[in-house]
PDB file of C-alpha atoms in Angstrom:
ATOM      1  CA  UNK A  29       0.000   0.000   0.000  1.00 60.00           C
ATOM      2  CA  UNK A  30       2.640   2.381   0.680  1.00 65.00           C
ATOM      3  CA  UNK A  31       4.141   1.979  -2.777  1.00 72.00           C
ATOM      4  CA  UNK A  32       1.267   2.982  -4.524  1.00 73.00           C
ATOM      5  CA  UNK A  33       1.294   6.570  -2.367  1.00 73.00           C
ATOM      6  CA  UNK A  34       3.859   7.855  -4.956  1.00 75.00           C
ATOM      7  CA  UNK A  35       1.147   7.524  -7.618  1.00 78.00           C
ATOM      8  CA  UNK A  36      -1.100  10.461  -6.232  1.00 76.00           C
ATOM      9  CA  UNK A  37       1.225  13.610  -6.825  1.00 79.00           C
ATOM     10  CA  UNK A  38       1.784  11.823 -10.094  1.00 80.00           C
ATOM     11  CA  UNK A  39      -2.202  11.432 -10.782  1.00 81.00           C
ATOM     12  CA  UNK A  40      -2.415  15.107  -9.530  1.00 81.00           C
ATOM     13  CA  UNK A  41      -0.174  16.544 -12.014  1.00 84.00           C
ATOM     14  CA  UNK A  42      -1.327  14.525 -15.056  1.00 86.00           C
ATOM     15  CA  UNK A  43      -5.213  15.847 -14.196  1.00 85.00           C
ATOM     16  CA  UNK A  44      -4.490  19.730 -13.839  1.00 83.00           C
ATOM     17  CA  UNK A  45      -5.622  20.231 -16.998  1.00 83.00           C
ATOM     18  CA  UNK A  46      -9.068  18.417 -16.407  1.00 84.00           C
ATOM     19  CA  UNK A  47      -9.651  19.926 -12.935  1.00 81.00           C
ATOM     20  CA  UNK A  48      -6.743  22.956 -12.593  1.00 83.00           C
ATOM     21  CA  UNK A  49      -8.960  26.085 -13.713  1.00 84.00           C
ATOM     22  CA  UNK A  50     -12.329  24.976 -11.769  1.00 85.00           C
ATOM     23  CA  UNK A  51      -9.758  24.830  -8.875  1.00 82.00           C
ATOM     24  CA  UNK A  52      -8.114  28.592  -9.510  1.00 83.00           C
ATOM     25  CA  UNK A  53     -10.968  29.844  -9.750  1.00 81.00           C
ATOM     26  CA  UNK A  54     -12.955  28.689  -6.884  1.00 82.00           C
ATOM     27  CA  UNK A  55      -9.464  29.681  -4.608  1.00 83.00           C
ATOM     28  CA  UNK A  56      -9.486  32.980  -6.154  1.00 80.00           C
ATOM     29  CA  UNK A  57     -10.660  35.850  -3.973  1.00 78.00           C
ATOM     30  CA  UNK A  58     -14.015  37.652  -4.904  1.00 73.00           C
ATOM     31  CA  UNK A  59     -13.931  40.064  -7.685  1.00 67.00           C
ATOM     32  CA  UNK A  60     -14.165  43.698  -6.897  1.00 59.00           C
ATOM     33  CA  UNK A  61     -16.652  45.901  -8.365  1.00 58.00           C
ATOM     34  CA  UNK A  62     -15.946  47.799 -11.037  1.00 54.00           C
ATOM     35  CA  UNK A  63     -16.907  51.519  -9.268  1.00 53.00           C
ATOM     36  CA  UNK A  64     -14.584  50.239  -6.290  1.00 48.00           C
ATOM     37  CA  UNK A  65     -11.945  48.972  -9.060  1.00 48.00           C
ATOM     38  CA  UNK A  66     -11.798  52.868 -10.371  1.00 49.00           C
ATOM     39  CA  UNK A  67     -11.638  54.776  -7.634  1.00 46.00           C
ATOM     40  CA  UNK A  68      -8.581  52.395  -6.298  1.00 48.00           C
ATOM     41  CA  UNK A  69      -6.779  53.139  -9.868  1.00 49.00           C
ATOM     42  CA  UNK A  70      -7.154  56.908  -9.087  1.00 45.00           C
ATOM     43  CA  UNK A  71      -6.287  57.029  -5.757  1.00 45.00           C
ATOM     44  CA  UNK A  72      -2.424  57.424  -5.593  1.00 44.00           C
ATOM     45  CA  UNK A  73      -2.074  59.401  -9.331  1.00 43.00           C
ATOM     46  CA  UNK A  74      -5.004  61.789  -7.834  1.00 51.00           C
ATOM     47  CA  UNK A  75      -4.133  64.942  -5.837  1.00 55.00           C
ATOM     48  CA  UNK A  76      -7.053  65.580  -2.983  1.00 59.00           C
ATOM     49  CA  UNK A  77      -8.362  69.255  -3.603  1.00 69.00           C
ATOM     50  CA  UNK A  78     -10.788  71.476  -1.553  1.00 71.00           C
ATOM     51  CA  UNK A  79     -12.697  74.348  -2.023  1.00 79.00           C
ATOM     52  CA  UNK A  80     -14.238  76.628   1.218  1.00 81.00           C
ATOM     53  CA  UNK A  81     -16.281  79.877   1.318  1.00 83.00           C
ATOM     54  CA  UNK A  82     -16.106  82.621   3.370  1.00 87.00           C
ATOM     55  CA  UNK A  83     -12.918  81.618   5.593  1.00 84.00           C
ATOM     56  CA  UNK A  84     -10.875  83.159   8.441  1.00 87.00           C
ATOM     57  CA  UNK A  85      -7.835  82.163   9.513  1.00 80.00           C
ATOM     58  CA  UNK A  86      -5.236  83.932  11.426  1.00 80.00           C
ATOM     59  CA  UNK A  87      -1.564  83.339  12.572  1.00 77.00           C
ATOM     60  CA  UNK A  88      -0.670  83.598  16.435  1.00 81.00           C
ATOM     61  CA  UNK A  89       2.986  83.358  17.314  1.00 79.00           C
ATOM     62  CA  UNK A  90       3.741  82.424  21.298  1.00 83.00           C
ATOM     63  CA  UNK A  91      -0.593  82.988  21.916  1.00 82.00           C
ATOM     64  CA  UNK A  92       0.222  86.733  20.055  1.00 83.00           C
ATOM     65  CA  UNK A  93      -2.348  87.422  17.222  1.00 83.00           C
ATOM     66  CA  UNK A  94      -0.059  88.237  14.258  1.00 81.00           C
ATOM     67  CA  UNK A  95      -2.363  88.890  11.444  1.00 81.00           C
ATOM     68  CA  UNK A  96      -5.969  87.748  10.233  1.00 86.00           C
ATOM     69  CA  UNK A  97      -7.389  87.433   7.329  1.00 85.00           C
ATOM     70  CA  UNK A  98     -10.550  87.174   5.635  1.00 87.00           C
ATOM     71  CA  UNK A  99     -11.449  85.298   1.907  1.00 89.00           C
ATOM     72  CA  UNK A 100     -14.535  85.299   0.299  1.00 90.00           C
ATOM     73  CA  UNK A 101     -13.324  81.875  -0.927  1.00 88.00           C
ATOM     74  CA  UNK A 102     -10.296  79.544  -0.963  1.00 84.00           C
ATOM     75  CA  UNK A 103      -8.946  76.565  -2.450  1.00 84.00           C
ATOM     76  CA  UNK A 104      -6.049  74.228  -1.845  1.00 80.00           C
ATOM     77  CA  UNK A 105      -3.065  74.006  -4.902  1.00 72.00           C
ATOM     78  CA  UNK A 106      -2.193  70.904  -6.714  1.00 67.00           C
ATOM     79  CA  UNK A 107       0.688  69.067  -5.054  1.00 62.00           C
ATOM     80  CA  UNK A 108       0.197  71.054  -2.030  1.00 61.00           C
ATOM     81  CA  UNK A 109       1.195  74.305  -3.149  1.00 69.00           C
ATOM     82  CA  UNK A 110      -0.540  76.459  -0.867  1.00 79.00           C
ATOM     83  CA  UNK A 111      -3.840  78.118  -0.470  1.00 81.00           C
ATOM     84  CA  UNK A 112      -5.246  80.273  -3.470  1.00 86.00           C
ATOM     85  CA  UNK A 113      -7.920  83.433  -2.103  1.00 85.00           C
ATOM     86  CA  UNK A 114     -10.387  85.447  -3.653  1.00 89.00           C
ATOM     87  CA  UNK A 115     -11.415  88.603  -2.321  1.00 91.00           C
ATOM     88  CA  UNK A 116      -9.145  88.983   0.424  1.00 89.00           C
ATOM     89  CA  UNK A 117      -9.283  91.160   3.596  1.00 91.00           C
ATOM     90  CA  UNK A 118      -6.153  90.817   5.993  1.00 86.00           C
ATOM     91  CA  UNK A 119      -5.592  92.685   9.157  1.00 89.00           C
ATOM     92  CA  UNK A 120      -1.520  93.143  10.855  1.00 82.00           C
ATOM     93  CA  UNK A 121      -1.632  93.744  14.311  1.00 83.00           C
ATOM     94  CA  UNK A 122       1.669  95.217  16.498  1.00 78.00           C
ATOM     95  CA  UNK A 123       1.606  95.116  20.141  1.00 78.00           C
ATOM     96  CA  UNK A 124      -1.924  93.639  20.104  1.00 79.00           C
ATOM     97  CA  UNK A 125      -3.434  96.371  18.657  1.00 83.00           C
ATOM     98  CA  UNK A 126      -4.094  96.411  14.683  1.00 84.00           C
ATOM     99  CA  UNK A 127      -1.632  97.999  12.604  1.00 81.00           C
ATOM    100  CA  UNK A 128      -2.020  97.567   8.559  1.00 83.00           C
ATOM    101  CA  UNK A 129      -5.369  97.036   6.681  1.00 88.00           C
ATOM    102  CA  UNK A 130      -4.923  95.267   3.046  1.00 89.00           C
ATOM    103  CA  UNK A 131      -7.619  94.289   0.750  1.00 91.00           C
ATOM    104  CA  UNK A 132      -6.939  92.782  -2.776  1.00 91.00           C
ATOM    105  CA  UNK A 133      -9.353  90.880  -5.345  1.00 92.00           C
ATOM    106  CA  UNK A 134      -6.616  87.682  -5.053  1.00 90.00           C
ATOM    107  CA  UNK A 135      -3.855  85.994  -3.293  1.00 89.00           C
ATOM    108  CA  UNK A 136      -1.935  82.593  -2.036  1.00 87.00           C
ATOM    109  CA  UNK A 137      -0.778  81.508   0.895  1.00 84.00           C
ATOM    110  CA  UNK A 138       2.734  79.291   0.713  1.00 83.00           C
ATOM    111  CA  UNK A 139       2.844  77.865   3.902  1.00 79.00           C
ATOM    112  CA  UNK A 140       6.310  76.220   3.449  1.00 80.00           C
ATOM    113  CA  UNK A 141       7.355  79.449   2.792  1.00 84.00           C
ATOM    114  CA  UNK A 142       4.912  81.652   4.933  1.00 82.00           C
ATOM    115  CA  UNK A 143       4.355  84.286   2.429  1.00 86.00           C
ATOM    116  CA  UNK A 144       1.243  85.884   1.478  1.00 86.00           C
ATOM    117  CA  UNK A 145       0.959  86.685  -2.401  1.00 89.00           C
ATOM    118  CA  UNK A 146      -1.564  89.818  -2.867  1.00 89.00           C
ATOM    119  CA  UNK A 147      -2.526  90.464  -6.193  1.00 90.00           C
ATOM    120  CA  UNK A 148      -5.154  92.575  -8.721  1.00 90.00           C
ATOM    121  CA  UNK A 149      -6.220  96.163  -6.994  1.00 90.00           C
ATOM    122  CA  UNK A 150      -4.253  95.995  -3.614  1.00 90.00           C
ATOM    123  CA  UNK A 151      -5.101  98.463  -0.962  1.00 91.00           C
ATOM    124  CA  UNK A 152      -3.088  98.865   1.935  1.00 87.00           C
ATOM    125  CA  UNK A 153      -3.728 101.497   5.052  1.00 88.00           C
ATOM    126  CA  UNK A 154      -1.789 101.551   7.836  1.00 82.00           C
ATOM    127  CA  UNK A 155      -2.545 103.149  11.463  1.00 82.00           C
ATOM    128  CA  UNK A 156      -0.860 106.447  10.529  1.00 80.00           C
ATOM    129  CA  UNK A 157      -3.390 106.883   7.908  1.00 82.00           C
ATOM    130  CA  UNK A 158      -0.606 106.485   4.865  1.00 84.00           C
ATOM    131  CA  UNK A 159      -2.331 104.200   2.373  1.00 88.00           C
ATOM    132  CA  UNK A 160      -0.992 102.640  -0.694  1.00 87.00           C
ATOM    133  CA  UNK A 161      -2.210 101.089  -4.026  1.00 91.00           C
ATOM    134  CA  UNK A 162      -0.201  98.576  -5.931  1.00 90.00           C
ATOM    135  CA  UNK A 163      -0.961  95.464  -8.322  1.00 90.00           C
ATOM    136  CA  UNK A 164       0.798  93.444  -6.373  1.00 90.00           C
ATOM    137  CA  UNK A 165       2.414  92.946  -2.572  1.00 89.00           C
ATOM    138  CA  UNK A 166       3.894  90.038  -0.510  1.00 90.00           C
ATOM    139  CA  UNK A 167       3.907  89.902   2.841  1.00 85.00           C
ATOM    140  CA  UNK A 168       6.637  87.789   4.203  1.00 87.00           C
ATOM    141  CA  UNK A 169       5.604  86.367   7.655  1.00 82.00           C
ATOM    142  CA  UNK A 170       9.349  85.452   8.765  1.00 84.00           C
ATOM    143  CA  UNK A 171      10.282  89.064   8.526  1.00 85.00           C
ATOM    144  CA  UNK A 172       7.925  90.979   9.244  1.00 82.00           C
ATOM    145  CA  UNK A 173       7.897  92.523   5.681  1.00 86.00           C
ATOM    146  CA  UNK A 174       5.962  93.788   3.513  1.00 86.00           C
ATOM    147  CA  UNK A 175       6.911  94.379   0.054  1.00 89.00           C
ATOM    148  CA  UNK A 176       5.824  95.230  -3.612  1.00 88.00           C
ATOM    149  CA  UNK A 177       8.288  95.154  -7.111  1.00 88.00           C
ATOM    150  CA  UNK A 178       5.495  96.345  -9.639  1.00 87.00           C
ATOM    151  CA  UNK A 179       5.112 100.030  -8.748  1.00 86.00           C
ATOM    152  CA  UNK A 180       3.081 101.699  -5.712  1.00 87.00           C
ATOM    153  CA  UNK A 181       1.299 104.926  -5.087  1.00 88.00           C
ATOM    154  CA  UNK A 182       1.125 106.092  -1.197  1.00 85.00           C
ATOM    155  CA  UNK A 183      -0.791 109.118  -0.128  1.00 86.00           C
ATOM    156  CA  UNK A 184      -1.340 110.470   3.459  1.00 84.00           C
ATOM    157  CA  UNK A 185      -2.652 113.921   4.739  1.00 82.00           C
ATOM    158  CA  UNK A 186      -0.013 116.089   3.167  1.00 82.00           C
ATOM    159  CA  UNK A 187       1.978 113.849   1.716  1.00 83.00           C
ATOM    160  CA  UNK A 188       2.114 111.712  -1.674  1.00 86.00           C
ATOM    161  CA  UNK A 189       4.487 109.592  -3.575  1.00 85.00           C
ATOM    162  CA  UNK A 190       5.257 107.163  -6.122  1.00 86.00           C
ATOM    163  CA  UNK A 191       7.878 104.726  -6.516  1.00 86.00           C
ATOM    164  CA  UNK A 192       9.179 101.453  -8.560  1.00 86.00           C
ATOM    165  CA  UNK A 193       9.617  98.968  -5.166  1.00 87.00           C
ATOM    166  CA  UNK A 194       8.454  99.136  -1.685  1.00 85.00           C
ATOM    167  CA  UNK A 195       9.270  97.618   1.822  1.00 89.00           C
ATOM    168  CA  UNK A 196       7.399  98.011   4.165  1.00 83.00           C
ATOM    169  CA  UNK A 197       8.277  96.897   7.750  1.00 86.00           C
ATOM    170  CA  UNK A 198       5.518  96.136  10.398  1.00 77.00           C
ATOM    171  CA  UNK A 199       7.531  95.746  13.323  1.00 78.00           C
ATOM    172  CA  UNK A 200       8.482  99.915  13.505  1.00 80.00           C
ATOM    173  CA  UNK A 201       6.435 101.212  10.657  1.00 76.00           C
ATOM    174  CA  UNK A 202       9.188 102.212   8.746  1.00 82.00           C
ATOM    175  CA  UNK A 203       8.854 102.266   4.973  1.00 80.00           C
ATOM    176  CA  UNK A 204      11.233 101.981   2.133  1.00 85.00           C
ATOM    177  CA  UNK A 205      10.276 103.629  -1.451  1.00 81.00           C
ATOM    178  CA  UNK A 206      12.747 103.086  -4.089  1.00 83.00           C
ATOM    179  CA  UNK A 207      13.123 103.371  -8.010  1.00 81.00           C
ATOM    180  CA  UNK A 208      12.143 106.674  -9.875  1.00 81.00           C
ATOM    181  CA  UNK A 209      10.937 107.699  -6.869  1.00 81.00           C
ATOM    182  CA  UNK A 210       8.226 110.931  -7.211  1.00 79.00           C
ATOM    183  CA  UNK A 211       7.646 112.803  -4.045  1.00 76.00           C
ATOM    184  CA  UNK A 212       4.792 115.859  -3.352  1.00 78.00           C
ATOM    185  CA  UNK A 213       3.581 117.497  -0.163  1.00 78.00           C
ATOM    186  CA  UNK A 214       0.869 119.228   0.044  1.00 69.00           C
ATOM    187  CA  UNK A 215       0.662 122.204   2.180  1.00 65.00           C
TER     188      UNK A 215
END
């Protein structure tokens, strides 16, 4: 009897054929359906997006309100690029109290780089009562900067002026015109 065990890995073999894909495919696992079988496919080659309306958000440094701002509507960038704004309304605030108004129809936030991008009819107004009007302005968090390379026009009560770049600093208030700089006072 035990010479004849040799002959059933030898009768297995020779029968796959017969019995080998009634076997496969009763051991195969269940197939998925197809709606589940897409959405797998476009998971990983698929960036996740998301659009919100009428948003806050602020920034607070060691529990100290840096600056807040408003959007009429934002939506996250492909590959995680940052945060794209429309209609945008951000307040600076020194010492607690706030410091520099600036509305513009667009922007983006870079996180990595935590710099606001202001763009299309950008008002600015500080606490002074200087205010400003470019097409474009960044305001670079780390510094404490503000800062526009496409031309500016700032007026206050007897004072106006035009220049090519600006800086603007929010810790002291101190501003930096450059570039064909035109300068009037009024009396």
């Amino acid at each position: 009897m035990r010479n004849l065990l040799w002959l059933l890995p030898l009768l297995l073999a020779l029968g796959w054929p017969l019995y080998g894909a009634r076997l496969s495919d009763f051991l195969a696992p269940p197939p998925v359906p197809v709606g589940d079988d897409e959405v797998r496919e476009r998971r990983p080659t698929e960036e996740q997006h998301f659009t919100m309306e009428q948003v806050r958000f602020a920034q607070e440094i060691d529990g100290t309100l840096e600056w807040r701002a408003n959007s009429r509507d934002l939506r996250s960038g492909a590959g995680g690029e940052g945060f794209f704004l429309t209609g945008v309304e951000a307040v600076f605030f020194r010492d607690e109290a706030e410091q520099v108004w600036i509305d513009a129809d667009h922007g983006r936030y870079d996180q990595a780089l935590a710099v606001l991008e202001l763009e299309d009819n950008v008002r600015l107004l500080d606490a002074d009562g200087f205010s400003l009007r470019t097409q474009a302005l960044n305001y670079y968090e780390r510094e404490g900067r503000v800062s526009s390379r496409v031309g500016v026009e700032i007026s206050g009560d007897e004072v106006s002026a035009r220049g090519q770049s600006l800086d603007y600093f929010l810790v002291d208030g101190r501003y930096e015109l450059s570039g064909e700089v035109e300068f009037l006072t009024v009396p």
